[in-house]
Tab-separated table of C-alpha atoms and ligand atoms in Angstrom:
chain	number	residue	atom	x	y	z
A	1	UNK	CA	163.109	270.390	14.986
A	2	UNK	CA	161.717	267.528	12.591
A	3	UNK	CA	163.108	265.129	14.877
A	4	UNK	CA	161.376	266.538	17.960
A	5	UNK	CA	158.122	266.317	16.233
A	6	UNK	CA	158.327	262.415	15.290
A	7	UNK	CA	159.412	261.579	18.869
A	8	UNK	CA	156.464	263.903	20.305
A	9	UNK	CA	154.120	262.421	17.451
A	10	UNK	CA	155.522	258.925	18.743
A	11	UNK	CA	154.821	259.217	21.981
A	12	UNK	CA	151.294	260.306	21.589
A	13	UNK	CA	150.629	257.239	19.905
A	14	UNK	CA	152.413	255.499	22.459
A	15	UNK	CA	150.222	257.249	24.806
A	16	UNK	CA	147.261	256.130	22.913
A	17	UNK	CA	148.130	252.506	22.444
A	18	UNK	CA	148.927	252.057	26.019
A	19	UNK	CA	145.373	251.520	27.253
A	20	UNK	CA	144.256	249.750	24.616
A	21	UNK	CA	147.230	246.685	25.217
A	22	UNK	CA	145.904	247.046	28.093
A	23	UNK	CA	142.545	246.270	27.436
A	24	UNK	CA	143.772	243.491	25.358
A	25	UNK	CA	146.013	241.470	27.305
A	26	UNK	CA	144.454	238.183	28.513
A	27	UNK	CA	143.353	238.172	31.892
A	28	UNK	CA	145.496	235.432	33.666
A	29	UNK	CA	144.661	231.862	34.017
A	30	UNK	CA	143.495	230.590	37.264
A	31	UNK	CA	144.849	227.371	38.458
A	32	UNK	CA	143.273	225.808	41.325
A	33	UNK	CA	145.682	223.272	42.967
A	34	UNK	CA	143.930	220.686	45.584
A	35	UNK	CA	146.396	218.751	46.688
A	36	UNK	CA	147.386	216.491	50.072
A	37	UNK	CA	150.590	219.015	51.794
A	38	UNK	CA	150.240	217.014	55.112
A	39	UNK	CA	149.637	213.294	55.350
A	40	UNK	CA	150.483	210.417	54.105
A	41	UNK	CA	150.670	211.234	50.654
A	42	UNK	CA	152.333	214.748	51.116
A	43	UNK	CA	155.238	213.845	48.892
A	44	UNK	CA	153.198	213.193	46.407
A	45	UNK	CA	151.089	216.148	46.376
A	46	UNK	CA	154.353	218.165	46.105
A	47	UNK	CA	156.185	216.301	43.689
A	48	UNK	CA	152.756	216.517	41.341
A	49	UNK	CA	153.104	220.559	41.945
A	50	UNK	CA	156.622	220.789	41.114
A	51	UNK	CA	155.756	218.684	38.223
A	52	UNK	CA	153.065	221.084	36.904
A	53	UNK	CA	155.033	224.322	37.919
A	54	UNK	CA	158.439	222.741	35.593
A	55	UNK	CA	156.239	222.424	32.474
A	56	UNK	CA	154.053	226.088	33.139
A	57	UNK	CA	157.947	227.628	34.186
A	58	UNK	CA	159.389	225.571	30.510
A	59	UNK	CA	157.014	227.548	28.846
A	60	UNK	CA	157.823	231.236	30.537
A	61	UNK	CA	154.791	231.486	32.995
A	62	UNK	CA	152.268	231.140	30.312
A	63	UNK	CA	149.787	229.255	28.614
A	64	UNK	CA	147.803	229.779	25.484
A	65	UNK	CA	149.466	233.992	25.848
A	66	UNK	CA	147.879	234.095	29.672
A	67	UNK	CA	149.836	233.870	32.510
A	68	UNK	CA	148.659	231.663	35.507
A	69	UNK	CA	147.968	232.390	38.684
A	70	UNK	CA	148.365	229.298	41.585
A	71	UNK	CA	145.326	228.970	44.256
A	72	UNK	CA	145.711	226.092	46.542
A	73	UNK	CA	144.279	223.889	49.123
A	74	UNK	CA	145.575	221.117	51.357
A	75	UNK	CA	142.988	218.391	50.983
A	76	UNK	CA	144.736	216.223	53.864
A	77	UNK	CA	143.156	213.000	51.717
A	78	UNK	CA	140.244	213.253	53.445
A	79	UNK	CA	136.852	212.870	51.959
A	80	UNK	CA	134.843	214.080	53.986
A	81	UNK	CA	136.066	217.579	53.333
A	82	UNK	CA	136.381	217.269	49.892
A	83	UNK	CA	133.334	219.164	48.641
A	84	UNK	CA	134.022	222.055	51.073
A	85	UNK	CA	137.782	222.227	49.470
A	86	UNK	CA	136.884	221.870	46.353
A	87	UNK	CA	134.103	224.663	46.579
A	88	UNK	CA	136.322	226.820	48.278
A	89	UNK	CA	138.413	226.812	44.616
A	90	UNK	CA	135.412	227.157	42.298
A	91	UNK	CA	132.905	229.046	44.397
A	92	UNK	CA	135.439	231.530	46.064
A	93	UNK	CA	138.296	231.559	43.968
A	94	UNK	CA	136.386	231.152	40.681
A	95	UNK	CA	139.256	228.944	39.236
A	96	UNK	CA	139.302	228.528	35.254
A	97	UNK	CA	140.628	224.802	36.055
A	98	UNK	CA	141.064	222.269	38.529
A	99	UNK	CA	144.155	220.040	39.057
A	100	UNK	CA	143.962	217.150	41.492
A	101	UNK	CA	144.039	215.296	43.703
A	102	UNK	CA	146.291	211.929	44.829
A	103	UNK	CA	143.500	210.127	46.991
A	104	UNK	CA	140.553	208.238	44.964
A	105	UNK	CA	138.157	209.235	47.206
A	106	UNK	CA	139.141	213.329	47.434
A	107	UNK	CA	139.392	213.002	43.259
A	108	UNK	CA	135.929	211.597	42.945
A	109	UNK	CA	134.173	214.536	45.087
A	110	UNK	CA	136.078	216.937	42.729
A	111	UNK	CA	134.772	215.267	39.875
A	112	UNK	CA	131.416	215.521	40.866
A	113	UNK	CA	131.853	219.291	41.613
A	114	UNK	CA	133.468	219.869	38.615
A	115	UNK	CA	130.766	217.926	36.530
A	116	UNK	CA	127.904	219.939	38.477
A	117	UNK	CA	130.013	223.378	37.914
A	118	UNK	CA	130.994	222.697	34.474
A	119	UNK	CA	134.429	223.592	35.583
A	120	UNK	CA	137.823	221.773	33.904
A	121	UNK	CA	139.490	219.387	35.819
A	122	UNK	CA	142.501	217.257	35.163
A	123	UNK	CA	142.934	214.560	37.623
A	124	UNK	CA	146.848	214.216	38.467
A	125	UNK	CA	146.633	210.739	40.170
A	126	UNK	CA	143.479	209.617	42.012
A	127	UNK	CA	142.685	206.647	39.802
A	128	UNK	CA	139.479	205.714	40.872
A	129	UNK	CA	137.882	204.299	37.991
A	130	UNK	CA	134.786	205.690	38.447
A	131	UNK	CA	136.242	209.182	37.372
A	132	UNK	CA	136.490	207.554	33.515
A	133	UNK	CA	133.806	205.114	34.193
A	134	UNK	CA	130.353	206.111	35.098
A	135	UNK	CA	131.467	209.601	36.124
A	136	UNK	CA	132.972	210.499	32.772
A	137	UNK	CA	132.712	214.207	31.481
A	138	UNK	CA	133.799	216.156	28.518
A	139	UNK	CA	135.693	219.066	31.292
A	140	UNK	CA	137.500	215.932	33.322
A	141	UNK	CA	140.532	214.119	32.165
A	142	UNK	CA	142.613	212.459	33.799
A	143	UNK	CA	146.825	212.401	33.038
A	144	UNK	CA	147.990	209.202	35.238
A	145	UNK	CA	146.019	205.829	35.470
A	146	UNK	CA	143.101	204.232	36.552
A	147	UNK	CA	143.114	202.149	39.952
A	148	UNK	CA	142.901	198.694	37.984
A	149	UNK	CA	145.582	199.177	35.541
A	150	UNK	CA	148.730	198.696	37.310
A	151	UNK	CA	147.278	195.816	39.150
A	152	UNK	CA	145.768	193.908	35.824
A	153	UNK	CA	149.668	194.712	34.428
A	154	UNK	CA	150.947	192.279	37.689
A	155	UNK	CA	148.018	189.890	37.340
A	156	UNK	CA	149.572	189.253	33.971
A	157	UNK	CA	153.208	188.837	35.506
A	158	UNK	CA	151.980	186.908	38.384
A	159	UNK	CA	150.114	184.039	36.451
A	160	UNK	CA	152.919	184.242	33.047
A	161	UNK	CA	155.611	183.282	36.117
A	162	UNK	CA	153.100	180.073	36.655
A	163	UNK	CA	152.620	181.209	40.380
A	164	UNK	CA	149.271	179.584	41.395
A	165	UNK	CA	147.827	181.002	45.153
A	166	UNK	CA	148.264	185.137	45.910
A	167	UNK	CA	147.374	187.071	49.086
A	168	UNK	CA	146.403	190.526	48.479
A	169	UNK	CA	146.872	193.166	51.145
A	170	UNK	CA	145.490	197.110	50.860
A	171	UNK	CA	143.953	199.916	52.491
A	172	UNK	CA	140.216	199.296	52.084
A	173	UNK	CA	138.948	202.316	49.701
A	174	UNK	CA	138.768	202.740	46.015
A	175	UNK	CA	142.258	202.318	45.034
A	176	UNK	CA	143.107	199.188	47.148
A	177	UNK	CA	139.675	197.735	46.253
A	178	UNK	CA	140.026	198.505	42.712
A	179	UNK	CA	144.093	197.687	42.395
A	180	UNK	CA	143.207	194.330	43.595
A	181	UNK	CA	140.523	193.610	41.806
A	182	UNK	CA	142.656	194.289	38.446
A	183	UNK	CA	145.047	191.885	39.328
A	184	UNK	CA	142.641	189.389	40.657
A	185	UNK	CA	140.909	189.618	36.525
A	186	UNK	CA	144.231	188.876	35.135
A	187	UNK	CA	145.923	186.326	37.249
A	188	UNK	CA	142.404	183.977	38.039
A	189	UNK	CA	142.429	184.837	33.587
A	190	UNK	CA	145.620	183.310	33.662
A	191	UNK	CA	144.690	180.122	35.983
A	192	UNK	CA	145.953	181.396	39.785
A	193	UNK	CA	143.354	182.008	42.518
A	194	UNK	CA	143.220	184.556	45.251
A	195	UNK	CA	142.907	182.973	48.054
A	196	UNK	CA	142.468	185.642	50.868
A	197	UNK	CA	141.963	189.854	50.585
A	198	UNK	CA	143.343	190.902	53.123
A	199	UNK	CA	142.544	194.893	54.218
A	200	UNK	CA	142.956	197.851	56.932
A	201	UNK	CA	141.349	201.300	56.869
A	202	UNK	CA	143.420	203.911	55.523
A	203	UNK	CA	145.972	205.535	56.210
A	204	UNK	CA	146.026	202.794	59.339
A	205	UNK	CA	149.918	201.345	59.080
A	206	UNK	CA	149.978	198.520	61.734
A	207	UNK	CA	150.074	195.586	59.939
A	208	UNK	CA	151.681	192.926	62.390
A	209	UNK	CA	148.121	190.753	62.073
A	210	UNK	CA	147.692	190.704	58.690
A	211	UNK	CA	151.361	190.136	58.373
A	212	UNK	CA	150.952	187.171	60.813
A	213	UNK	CA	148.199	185.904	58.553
A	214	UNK	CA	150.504	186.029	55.261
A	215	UNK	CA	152.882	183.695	57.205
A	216	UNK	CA	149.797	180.770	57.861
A	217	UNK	CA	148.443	181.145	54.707
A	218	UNK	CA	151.914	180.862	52.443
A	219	UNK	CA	150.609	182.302	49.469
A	220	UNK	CA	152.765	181.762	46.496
A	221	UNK	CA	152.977	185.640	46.059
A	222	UNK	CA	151.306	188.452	48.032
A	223	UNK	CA	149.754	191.474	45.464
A	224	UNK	CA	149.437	194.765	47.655
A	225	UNK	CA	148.997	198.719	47.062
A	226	UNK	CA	150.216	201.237	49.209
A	227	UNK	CA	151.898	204.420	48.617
A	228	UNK	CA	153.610	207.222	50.433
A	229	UNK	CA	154.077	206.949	53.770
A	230	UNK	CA	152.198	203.645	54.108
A	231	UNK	CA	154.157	202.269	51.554
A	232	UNK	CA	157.658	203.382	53.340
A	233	UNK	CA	156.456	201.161	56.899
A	234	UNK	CA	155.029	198.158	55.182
A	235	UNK	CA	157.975	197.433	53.065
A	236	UNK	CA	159.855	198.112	56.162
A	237	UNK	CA	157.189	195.497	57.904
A	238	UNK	CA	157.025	192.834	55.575
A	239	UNK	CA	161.051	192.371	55.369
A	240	UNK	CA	161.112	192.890	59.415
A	241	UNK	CA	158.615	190.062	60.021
A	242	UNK	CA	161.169	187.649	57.393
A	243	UNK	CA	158.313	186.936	55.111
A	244	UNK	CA	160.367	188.653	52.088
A	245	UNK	CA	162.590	185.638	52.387
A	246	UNK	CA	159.698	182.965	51.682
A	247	UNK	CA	156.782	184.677	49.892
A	248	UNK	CA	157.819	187.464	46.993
A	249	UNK	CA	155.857	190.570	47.340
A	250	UNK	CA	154.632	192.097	44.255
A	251	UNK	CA	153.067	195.923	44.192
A	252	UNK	CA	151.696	198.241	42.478
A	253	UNK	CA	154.525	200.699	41.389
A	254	UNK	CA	153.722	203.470	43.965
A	255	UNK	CA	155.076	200.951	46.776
A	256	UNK	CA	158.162	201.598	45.403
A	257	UNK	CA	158.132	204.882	43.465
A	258	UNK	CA	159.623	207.861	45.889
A	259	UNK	CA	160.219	205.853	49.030
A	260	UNK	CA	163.306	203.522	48.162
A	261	UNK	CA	165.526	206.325	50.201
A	262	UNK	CA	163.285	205.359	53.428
A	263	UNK	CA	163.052	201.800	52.448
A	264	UNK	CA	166.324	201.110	52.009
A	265	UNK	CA	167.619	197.462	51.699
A	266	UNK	CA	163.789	195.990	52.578
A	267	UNK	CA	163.087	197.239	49.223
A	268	UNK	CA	165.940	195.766	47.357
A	269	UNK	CA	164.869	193.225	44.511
A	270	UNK	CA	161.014	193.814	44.565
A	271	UNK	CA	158.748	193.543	41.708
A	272	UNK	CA	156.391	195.972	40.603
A	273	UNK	CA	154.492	197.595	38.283
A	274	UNK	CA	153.945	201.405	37.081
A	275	UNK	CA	153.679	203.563	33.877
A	276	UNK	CA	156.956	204.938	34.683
A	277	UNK	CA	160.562	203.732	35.916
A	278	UNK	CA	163.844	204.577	36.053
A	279	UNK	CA	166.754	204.035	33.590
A	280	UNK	CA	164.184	204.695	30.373
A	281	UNK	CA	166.879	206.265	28.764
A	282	UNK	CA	164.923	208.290	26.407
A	283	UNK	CA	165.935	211.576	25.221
A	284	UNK	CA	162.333	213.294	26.822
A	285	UNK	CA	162.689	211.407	30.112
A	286	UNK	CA	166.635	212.336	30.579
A	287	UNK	CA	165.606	216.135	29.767
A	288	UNK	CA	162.788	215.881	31.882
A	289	UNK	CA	164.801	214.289	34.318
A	290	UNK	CA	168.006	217.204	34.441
A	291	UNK	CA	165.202	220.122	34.900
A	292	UNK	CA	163.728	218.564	37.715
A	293	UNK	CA	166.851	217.718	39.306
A	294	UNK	CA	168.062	221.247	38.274
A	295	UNK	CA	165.026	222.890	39.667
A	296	UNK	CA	164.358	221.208	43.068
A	297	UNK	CA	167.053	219.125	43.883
A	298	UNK	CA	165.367	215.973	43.635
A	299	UNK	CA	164.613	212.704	41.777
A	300	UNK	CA	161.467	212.873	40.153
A	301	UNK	CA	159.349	210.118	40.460
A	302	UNK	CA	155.594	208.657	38.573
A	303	UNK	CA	154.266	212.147	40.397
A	304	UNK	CA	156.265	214.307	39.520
A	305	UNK	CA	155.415	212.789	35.617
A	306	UNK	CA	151.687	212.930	36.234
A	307	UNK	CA	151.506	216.545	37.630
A	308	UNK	CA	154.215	217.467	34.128
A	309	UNK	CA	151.843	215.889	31.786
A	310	UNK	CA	148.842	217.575	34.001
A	311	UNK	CA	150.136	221.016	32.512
A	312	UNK	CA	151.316	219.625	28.975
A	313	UNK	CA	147.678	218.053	28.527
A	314	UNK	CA	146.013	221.548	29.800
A	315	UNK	CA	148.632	223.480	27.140
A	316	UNK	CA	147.028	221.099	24.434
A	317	UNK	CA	143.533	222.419	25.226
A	318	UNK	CA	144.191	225.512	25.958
A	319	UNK	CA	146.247	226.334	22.654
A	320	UNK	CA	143.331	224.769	20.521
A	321	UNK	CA	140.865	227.106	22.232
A	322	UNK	CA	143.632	230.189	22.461
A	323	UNK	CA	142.737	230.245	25.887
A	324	UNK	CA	138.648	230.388	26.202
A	325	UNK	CA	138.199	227.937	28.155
A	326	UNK	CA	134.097	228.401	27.976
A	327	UNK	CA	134.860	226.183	24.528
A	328	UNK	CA	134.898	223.117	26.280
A	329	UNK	CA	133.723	220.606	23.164
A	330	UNK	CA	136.761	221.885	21.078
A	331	UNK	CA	139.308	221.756	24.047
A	332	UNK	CA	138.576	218.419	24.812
A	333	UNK	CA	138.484	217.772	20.876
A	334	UNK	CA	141.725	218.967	20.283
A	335	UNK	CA	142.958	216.649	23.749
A	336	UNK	CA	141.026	213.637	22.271
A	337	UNK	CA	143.256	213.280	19.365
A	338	UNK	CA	146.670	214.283	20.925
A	339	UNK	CA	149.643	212.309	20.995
A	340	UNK	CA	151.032	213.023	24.401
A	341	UNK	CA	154.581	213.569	24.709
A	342	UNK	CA	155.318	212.409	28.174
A	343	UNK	CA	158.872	211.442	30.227
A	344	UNK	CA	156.959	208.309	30.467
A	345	UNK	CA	156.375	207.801	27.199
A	346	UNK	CA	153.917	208.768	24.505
A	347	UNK	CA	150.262	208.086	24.843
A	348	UNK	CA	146.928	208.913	24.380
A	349	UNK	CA	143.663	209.622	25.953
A	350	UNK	CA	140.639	206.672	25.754
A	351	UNK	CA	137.464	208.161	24.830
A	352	UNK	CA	136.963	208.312	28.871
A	353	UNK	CA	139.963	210.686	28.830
A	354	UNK	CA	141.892	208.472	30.931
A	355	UNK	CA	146.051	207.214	29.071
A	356	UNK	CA	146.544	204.353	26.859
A	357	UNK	CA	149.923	203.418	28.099
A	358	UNK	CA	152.314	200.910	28.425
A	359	UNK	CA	152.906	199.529	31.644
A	360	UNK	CA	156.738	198.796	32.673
A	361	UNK	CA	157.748	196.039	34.702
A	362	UNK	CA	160.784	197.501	37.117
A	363	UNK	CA	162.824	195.878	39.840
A	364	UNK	CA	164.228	197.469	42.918
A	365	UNK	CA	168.147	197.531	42.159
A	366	UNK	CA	169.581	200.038	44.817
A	367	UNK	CA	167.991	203.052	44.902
A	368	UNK	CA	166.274	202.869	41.535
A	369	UNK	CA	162.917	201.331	40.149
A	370	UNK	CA	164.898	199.443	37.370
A	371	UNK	CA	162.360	198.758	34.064
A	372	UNK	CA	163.251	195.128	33.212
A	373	UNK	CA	160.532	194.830	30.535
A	374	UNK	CA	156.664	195.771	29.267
A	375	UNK	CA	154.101	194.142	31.502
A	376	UNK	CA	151.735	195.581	29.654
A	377	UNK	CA	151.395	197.130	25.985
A	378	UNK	CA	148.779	199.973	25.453
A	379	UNK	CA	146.882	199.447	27.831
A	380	UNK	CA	143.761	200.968	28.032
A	381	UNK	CA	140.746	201.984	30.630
A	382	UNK	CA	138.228	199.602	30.517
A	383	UNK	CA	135.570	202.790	30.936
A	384	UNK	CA	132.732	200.623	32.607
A	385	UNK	CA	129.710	202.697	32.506
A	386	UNK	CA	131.279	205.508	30.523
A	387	UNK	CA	128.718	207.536	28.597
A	388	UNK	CA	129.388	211.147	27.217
B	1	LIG	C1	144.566	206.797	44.880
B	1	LIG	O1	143.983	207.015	45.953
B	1	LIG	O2	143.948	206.724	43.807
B	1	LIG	C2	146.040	206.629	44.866
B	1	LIG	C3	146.802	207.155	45.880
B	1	LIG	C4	148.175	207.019	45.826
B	1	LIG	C5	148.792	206.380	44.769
B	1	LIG	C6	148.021	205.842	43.762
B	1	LIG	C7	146.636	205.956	43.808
């Protein structure tokens, strides 16, 4: 008899409780994922999602005690229909935060959105420098680079290794433009001299002039940055045409980083530069590394690192807030003084919000991006025009 009454007595308060966790539990977090899924820089827009999801999945589905919820877009790299994607996320979907996007151009329309709307955004690639120069913002971070960095890091190889004349070669927007013009500061700093920028519009991939050009001019070294698809033909190119034989070809890392299966041998030996390699034989990277593989059957690559450390930096904020994201001063606070515990390495955020990182020097040995040393220590943003 007494025992029916405590179960009945239980489950009234059961009863009563029910609606009130209810009430209680956090509404879930939207996540608004622009992203390229077709293009040339598809691979990279998935390998920065499967990034993200590892982390969010690492810690059970949830951030801060609220569980996410994905809303995507395919931005297709295309500015022009940037601001229409990026609206359709924060006017339609009314996402709590924005992550993207690869292309410089698509990342600094969503930067200006998400300054206008107020709305958090963590850039996962697009290094346009803008984005932690002029356009810098207490709601936008940024967990990869900016366009100059990598390319300063080679300057610095280039004119160290005594070579004297480069050729640079790019797609003419932001991140060619601003790629070459890093490594153009620190190899004229170091006493070479670029004698010829040579461009084509993106995602354009016939390069048999310019590659006709390289062979007049016999540059020293040619300086270029491509990526994804792009990247895959003019490696291919520049070994068809027999220049890799006579002029070394140095790159930004992305020439290199997830395309050596479609390069193949044309990619054997080169030189490049990136804020993440292979072989770094750290106990976080060789975790990192065995979940990824685990999870989607792949080699991760510098993307796959940028979209993980997209969701680690938004897991920083997010705990220091418990989730209100309306406290935007104390989330970025909190981000401001982390120590960032990435595959790649630990770093931390300039007061642009953009990583203070070292920058590897790697070497194509098979089908790896070997690190063969530290091109650059620390290094940091230069955050022209940055004023928050
Ligand atoms: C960019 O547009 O910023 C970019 C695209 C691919 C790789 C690296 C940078």
């Amino acid at each position: 008899m007494k025992l029916l009454r405590r179960t009945a007595l239980a489950l009234a308060a059961t009863a009563l409780a029910a609606p009130l966790a209810l009430a209680q539990s956090a509404p879930k977090l939207k996540v608004g994922l622009m992203l390229p899924y077709t293009g040339t820089y598809a691979a990279l827009g998935n390998a920065i999602e499967n990034g993200f999801r590892l982390y969010i999945d690492q810690q059970g589905g949830k951030l801060a005690g609220r569980e996410i919820e994905y809303f995507k877009v395919d931005d297709e790299s295309a500015p022009p229909k940037a601001t229409d994607n990026v609206n359709k996320l924060i006017k339609r979907d009314h996402v709590d935060v924005l992550i993207g996007t690869v292309h410089s151009g698509v990342a600094m329309a969503m930067a200006k959105a998400a300054k206008d709307s107020g709305t958090l955004l963590i850039v996962p690639n697009g290094g346009a420098d803008a984005i932690t120069g002029p356009m810098c913002a207490t709601n936008i971070f940024r967990s990869s680079f900016s366009n100059s960095q990598p390319g300063y890091a080679m300057g610095e190889v280039a004119a160290k290794k005594k070579l004297k004349t480069a050729v640079t070669i790019t797609w003419k927007y932001a991140a060619g433009d601003e790629s070459v013009q890093g490594f153009k500061e620190a190899f004229e700093k170091g006493g070479g001299k670029v004698v010829k920028e040579l461009t084509l519009p993106f995602p354009n991939v016939e390069f048999q002039a310019l590659l006709t050009e390289i062979a007049a001019l016999k540059p020293d070294v040619v300086y270029t940055f491509f990526a994804g698809g792009g990247a895959v033909k003019f490696v291919k190119d520049y070994a068809a045409a027999g220049l890799k034989k006579s002029i070394p070809l140095y790159g930004a890392g992305f020439l290199t980083d997830g395309t050596l299966d479609a390069q193949g041998d044309a990619a054997d030996g080169l030189l490049t530069t990136l804020h993440y390699g292979d072989e770094l034989n750290t106990k976080r990277d060789t975790e990192f590394r065995l979940a990824y593989a685990k999870t989607f059957k792949l080699q991760p690559d510098v993307y796959a690192v940028q979209g993980y450390d997209a969701a680690q930096m938004l897991a920083i904020g997010l705990n220091a807030v418990k989730g209100d994201v309306s406290q935007k001063a104390a989330f970025a606070a909190a981000l401001e003084k982390a120590k960032i515990d990435s595959p790649r390495g630990t770093f931390t955020l300039s007061r642009s919000h953009n990583p203070v990182q070292d920058f590897y020097l790697r070497q194509v040995v098979g089908k790896e991006n070997k690190v063969i040393g530290i091109a650059s220590k620390a290094l940091a943003d230069p955050a022209r025009g940055c004023r928050m």
